[in-house]
Short mmCIF file of C-alpha atoms and ligand atoms in Angstrom, two decimals:
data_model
loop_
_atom_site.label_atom_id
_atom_site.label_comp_id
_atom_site.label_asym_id
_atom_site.label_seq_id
_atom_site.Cartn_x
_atom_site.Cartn_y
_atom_site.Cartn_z
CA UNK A 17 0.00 0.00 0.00
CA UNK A 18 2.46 2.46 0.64
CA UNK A 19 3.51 3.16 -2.89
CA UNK A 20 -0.78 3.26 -3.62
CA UNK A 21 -1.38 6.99 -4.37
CA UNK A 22 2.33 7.48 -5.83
CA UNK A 23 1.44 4.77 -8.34
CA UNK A 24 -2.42 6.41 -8.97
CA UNK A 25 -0.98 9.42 -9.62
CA UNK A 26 1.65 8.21 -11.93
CA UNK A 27 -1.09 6.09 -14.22
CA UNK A 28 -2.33 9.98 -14.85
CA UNK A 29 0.58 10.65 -16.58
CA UNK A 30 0.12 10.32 -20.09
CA UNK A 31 3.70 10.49 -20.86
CA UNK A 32 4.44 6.91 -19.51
CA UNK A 33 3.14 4.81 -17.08
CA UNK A 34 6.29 3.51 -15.08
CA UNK A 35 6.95 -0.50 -15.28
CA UNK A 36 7.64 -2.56 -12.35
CA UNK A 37 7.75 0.33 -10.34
CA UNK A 38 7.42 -0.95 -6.87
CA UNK A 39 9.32 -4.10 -7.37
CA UNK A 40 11.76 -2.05 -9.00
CA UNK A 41 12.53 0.56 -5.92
CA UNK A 42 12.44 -2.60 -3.70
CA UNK A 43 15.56 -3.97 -5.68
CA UNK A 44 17.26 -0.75 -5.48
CA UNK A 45 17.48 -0.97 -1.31
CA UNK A 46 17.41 2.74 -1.31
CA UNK A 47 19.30 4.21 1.31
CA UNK A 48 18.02 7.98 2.21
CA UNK A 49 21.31 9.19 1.78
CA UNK A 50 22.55 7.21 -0.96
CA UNK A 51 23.57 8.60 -4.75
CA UNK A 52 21.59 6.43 -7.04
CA UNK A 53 21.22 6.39 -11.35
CA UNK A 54 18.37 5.86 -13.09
CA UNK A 55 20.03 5.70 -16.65
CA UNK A 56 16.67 5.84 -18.57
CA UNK A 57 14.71 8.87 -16.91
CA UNK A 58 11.59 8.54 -19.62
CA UNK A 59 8.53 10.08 -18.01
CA UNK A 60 10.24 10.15 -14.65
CA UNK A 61 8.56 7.69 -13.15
CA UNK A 62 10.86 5.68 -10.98
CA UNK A 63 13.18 9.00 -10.70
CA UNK A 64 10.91 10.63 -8.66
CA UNK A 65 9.90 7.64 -6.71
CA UNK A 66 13.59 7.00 -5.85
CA UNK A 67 13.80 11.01 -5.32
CA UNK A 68 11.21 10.71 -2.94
CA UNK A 69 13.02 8.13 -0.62
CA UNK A 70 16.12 10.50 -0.50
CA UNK A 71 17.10 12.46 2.44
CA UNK A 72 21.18 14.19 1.78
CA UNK A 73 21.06 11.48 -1.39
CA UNK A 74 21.63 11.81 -4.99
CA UNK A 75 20.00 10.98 -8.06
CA UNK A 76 21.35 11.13 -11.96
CA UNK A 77 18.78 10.68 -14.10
CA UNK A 78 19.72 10.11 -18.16
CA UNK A 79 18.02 10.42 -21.36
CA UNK A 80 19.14 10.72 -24.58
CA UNK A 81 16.00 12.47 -25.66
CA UNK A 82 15.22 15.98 -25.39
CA UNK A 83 11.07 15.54 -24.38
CA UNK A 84 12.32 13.58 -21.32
CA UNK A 85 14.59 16.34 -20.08
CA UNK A 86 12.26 18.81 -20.92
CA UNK A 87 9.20 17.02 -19.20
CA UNK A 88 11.20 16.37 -15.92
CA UNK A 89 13.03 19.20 -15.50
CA UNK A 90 9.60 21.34 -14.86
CA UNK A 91 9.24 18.08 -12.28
CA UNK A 92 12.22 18.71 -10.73
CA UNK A 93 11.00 22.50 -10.44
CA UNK A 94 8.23 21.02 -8.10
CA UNK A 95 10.21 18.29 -6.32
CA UNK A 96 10.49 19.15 -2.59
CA UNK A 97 14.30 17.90 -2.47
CA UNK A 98 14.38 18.67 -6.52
CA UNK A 99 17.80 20.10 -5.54
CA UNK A 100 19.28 16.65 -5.03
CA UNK A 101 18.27 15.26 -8.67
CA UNK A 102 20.62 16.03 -11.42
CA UNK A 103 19.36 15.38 -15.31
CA UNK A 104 21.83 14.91 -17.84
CA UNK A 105 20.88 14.79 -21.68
CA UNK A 106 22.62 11.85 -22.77
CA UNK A 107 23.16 8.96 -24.30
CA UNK A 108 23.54 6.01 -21.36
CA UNK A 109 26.73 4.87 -23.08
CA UNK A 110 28.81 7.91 -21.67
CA UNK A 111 27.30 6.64 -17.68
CA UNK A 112 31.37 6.52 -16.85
CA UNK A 113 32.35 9.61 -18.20
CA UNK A 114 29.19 11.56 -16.90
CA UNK A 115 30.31 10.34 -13.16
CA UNK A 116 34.10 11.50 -13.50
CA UNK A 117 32.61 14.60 -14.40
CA UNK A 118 30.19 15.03 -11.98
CA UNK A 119 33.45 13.80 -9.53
CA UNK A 120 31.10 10.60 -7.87
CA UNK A 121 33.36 7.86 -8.05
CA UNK A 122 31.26 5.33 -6.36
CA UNK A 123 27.25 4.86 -6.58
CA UNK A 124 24.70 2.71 -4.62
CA UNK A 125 21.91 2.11 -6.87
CA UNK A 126 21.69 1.89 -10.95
CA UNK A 127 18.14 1.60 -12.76
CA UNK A 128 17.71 0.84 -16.05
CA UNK A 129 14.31 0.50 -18.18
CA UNK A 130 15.18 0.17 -21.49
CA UNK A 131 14.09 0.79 -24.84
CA UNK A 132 11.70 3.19 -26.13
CA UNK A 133 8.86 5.41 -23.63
CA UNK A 134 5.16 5.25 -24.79
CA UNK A 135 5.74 8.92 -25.61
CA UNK A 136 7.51 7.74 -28.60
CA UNK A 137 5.15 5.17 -29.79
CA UNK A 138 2.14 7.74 -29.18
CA UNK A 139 3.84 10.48 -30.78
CA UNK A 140 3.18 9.56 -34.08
CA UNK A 141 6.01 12.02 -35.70
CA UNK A 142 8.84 10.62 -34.17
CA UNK A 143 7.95 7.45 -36.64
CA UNK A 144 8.57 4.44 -34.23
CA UNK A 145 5.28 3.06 -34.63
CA UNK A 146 3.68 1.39 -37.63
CA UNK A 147 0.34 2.70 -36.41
CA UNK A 148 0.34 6.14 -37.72
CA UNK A 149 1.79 7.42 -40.68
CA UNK A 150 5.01 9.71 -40.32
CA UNK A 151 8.85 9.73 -41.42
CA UNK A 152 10.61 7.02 -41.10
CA UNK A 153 12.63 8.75 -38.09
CA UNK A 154 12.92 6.56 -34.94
CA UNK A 155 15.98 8.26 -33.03
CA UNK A 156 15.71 8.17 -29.45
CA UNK A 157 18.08 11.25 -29.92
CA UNK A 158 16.55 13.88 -32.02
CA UNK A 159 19.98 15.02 -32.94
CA UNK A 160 21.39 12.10 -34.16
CA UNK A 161 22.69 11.70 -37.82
CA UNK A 162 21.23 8.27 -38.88
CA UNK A 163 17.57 7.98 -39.21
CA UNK A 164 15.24 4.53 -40.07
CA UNK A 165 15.26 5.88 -42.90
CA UNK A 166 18.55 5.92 -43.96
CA UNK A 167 19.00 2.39 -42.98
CA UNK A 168 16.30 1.11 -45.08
CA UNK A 169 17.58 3.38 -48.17
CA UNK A 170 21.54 2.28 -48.14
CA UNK A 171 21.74 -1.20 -45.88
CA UNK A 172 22.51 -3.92 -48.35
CA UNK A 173 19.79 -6.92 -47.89
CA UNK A 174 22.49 -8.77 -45.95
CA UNK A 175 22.26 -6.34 -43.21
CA UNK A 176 18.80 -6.00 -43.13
CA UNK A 177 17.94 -9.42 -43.05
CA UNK A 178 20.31 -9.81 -39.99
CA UNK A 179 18.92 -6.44 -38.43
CA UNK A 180 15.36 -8.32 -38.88
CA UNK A 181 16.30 -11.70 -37.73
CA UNK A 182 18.85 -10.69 -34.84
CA UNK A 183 16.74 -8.13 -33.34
CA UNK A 184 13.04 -8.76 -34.48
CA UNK A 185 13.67 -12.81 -34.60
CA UNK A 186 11.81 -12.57 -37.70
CA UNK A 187 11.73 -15.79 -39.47
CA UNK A 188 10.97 -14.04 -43.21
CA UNK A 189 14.10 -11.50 -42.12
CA UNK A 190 15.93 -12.69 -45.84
CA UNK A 191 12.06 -12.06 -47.49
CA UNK A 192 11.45 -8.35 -45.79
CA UNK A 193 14.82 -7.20 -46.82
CA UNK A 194 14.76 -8.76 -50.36
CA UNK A 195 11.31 -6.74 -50.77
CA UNK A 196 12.97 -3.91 -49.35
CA UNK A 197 15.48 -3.65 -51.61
CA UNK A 198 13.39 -4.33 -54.74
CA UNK A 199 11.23 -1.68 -53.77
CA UNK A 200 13.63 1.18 -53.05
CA UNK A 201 15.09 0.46 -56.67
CA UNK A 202 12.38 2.22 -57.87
CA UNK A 203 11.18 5.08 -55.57
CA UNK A 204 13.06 6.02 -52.14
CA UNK A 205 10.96 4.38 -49.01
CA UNK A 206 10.96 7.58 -46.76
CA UNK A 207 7.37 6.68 -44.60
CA UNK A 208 5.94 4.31 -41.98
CA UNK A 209 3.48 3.62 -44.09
CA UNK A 210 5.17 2.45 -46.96
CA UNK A 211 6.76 0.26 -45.17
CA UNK A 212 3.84 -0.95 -43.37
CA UNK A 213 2.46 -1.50 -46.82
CA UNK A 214 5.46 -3.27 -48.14
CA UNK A 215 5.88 -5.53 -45.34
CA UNK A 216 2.75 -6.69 -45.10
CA UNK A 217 1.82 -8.69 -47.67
CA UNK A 218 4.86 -10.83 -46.46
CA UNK A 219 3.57 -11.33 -42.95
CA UNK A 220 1.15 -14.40 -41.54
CA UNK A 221 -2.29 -13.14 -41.33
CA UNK A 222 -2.41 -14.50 -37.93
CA UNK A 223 0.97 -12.50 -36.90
CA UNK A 224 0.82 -9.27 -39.03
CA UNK A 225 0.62 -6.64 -35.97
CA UNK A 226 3.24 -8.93 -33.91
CA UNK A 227 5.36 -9.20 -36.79
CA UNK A 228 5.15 -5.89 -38.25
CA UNK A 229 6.06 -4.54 -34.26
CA UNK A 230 9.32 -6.69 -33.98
CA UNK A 231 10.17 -5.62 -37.42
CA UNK A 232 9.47 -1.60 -36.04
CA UNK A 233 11.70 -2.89 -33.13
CA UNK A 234 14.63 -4.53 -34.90
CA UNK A 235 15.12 -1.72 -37.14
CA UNK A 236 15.07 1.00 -34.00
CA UNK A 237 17.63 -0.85 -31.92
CA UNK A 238 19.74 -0.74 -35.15
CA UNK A 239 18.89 3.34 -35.40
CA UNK A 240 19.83 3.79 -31.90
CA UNK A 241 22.57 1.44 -31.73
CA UNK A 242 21.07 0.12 -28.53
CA UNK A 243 22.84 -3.55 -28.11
CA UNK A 244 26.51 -1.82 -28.06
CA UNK A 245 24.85 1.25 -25.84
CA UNK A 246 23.66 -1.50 -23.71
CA UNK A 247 26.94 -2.96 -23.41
CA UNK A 248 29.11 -0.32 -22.72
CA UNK A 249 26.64 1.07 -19.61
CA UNK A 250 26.59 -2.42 -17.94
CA UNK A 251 30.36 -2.25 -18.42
CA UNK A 252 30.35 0.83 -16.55
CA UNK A 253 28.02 0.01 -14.20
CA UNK A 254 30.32 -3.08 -12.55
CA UNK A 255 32.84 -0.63 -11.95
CA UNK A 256 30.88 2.34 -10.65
CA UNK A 257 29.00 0.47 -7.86
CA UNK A 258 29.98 0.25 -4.40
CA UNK A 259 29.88 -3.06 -2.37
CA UNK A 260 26.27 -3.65 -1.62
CA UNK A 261 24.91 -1.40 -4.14
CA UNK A 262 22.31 -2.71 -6.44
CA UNK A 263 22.06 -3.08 -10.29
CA UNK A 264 18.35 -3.12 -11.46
CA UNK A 265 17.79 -3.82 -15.01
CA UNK A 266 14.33 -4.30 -16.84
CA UNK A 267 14.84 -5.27 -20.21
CA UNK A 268 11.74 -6.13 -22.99
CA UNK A 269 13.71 -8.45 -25.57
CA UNK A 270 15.33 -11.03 -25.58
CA UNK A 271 18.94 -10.27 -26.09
CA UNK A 272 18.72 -7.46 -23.90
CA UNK A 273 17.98 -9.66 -21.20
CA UNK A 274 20.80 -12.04 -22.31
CA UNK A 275 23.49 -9.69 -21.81
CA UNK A 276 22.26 -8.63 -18.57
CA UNK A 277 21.38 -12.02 -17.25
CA UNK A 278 25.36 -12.64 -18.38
CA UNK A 279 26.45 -9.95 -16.71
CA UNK A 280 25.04 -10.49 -13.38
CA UNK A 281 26.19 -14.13 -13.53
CA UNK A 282 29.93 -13.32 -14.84
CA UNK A 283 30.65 -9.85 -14.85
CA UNK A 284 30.51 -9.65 -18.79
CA UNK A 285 27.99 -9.26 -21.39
CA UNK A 286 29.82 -12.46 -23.09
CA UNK A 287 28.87 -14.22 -19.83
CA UNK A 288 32.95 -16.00 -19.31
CA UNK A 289 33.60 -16.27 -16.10
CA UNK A 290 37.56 -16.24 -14.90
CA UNK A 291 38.58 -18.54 -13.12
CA UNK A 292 41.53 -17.84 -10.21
CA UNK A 293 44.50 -19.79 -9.60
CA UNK A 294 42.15 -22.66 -7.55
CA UNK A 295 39.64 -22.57 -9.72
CA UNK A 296 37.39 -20.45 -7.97
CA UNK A 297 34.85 -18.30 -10.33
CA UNK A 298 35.57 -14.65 -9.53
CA UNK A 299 32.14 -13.15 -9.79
CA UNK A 300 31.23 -9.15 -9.05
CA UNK A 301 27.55 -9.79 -8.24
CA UNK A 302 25.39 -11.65 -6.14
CA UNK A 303 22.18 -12.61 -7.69
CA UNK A 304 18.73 -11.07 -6.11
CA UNK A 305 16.24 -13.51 -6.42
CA UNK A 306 14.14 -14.56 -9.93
CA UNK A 307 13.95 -12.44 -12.56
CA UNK A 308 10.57 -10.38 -12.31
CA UNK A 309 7.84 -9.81 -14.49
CA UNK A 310 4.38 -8.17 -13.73
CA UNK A 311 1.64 -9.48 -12.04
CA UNK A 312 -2.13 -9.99 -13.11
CA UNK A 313 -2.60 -6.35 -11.97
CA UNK A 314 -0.08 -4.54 -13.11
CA UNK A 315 -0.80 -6.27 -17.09
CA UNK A 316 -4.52 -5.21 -16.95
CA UNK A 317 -3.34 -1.79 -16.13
CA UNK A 318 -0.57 -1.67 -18.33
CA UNK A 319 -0.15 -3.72 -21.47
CA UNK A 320 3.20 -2.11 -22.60
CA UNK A 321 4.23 -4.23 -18.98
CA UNK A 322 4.09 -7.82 -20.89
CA UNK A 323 7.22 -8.41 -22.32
CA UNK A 324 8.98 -6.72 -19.32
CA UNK A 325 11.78 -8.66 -17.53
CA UNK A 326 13.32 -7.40 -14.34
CA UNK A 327 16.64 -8.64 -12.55
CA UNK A 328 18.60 -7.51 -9.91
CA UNK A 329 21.88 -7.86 -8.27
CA UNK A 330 24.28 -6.76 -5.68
CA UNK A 331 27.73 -5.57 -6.08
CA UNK A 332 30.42 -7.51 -3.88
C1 LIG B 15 11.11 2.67 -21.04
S1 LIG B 15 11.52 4.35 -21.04
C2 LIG B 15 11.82 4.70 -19.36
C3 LIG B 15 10.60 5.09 -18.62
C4 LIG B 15 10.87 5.56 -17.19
N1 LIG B 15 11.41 4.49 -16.39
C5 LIG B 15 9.62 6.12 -16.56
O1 LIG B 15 9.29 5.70 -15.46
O2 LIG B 15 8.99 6.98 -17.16
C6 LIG B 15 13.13 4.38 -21.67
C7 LIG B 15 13.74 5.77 -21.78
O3 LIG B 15 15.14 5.59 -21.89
C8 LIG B 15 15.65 6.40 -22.91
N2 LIG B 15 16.79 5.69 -23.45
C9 LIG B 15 16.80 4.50 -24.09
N3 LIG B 15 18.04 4.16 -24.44
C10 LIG B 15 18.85 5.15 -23.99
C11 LIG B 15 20.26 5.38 -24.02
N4 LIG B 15 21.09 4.53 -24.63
N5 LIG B 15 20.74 6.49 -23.43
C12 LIG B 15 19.91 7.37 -22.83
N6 LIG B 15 18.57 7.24 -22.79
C13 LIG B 15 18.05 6.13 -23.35
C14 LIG B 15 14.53 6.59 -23.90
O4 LIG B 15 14.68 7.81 -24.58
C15 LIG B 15 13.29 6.55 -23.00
O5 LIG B 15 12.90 7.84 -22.65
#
């Protein structure tokens, strides 16, 4: 209960409704005066949850996208202890450099929530969703160089149809990119909807919306280069927190949650472990129970909460 009217409040916002929320501050094993990161600030709703437990803490929040930092920082106007919360506009890769600069060598708490906010699917001009019609965009970072767009023009059909089958787990990935390439030959393919319309006809009747999303999906972790992002902050992240602190990840695919799961077990997204001179496994974390995924509840109230996948560990 005592989360309750913070969690009412939050399904209000229309930005995004916050996944795993309570579970999630439960893994984190705030401490009041703790500095904590939630590397994937979105609508701000864990940040100002974990804000909320601080007393003489500290919270970075990141986001690579400008609406996020704009949206929170009139939050952190209101927030009673909105002194304490930092935002940086960002791209999560940089977490190790951020800290140097901010001079916080040590932190007790990282969050992640990865991938996209359901500001971006809803806001049909940033083009991440096959639902509405608009550029073929999809940068998390409006200032980025390389758009969908630009992948779908100049990739040859040998990197589509692994961007389709490593990231969507398409089974037609070689068919989708073959069509792709066909059709650009003739006229540029510059809108969701023409790819909508090109991809469908290739798609089970049964699975065209499922399909069409992981196809949206594979080709926006591609645009925002989120695997090697994804690496390179978990990287970080072993080295940045303090003995005890906890590492809260809640990833929605797959190989997201592959290269976290190896990195709580091993200490690397490749999942080796090292062995010492006895043949002991030298591990960084210890594992917080199961991974987590919503309840009954929390699906009913949020369907964007299915495919979510928390797990948490403790630095040693
Ligand atoms: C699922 S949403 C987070 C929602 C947030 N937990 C909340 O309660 O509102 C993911 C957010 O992380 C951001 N993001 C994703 N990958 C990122 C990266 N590599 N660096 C920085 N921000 C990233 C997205 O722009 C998006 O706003």
């Amino acid at each position: 209960m005592k989360y309750c009217s913070y969690l009412c409040a939050m399904e209000t916002s229309f930005y995004h409704i916050p996944v795993l929320l309570q579970p999630a501050l439960e893994g984190l094993n705030i401490r009041r005066d703790g500095t904590y990161v939630d590397v994937t600030l979105g609508g701000g709703g864990h940040s100002r949850a974990i804000l909320s437990q601080l007393q003489g803490g500290r919270l970075f929040s990141f986001d690579q996208d400008a609406d996020a930092i704009e949206k929170c920082s009139a939050l952190r106007e209101e927030a009673p202890n909105g002194n304490d919360w930092t935002l940086v506009r960002s791209n999560f890769r940089y977490l190790h450099n951020w800290m140097r600069y901010y001079e916080v060598d040590g932190v007790d708490g990282i969050l992640a929530d990865l991938g996209v906010s359901s500001h971006h699917l809803d806001a049909a001009e940033r083009g991440f969703s096959f639902r509405a019609d608009a550029p073929l965009d999809m940068r998390m970072n409006q200032s980025a160089q390389r758009s969908a767009a630009d992948i779908i023009n100049s990739y040859t059909a040998e990197q589509l149809t692994s961007i389709f089958r490593l990231y969507g787990e398409l089974h037609q990935a070689s068919r989708l990119a073959t069509a792709i390439v066909r059709a650009r030959a003739n006229r540029q393919i510059d809108t969701t909807l023409q790819l909508t319309e090109l991809l469908t006809p290739l798609l089970g009747r049964d699975r065209e919306k499922k399909d069409l999303a992981r196809a949206f999906q594979a080709l926006r972790i591609e645009v925002n280069g989120e695997m090697e992002a994804l690496r390179c902050m978990l990287t970080a992240a072993v080295q940045l927190l303090r003995p005890g602190g906890r590492l809260v990840v809640i990833a929605y695919h797959s190989l997201e949650d592959r290269m976290v799961k190896n990195l709580m077990r091993s200490g690397n997204v490749e999942g080796q472990t090292e062995q010492d001179v006895f043949g002991r496994c030298d591990v960084p974390f210890r594992l917080i129970g199961k991974p987590v995924v919503a309840d009954d509840d929390e699906l009913q109230r949020n369907p964007r909460s299915r495919s979510a996948r928390m797990r948490i560990a403790e630095k040693l």
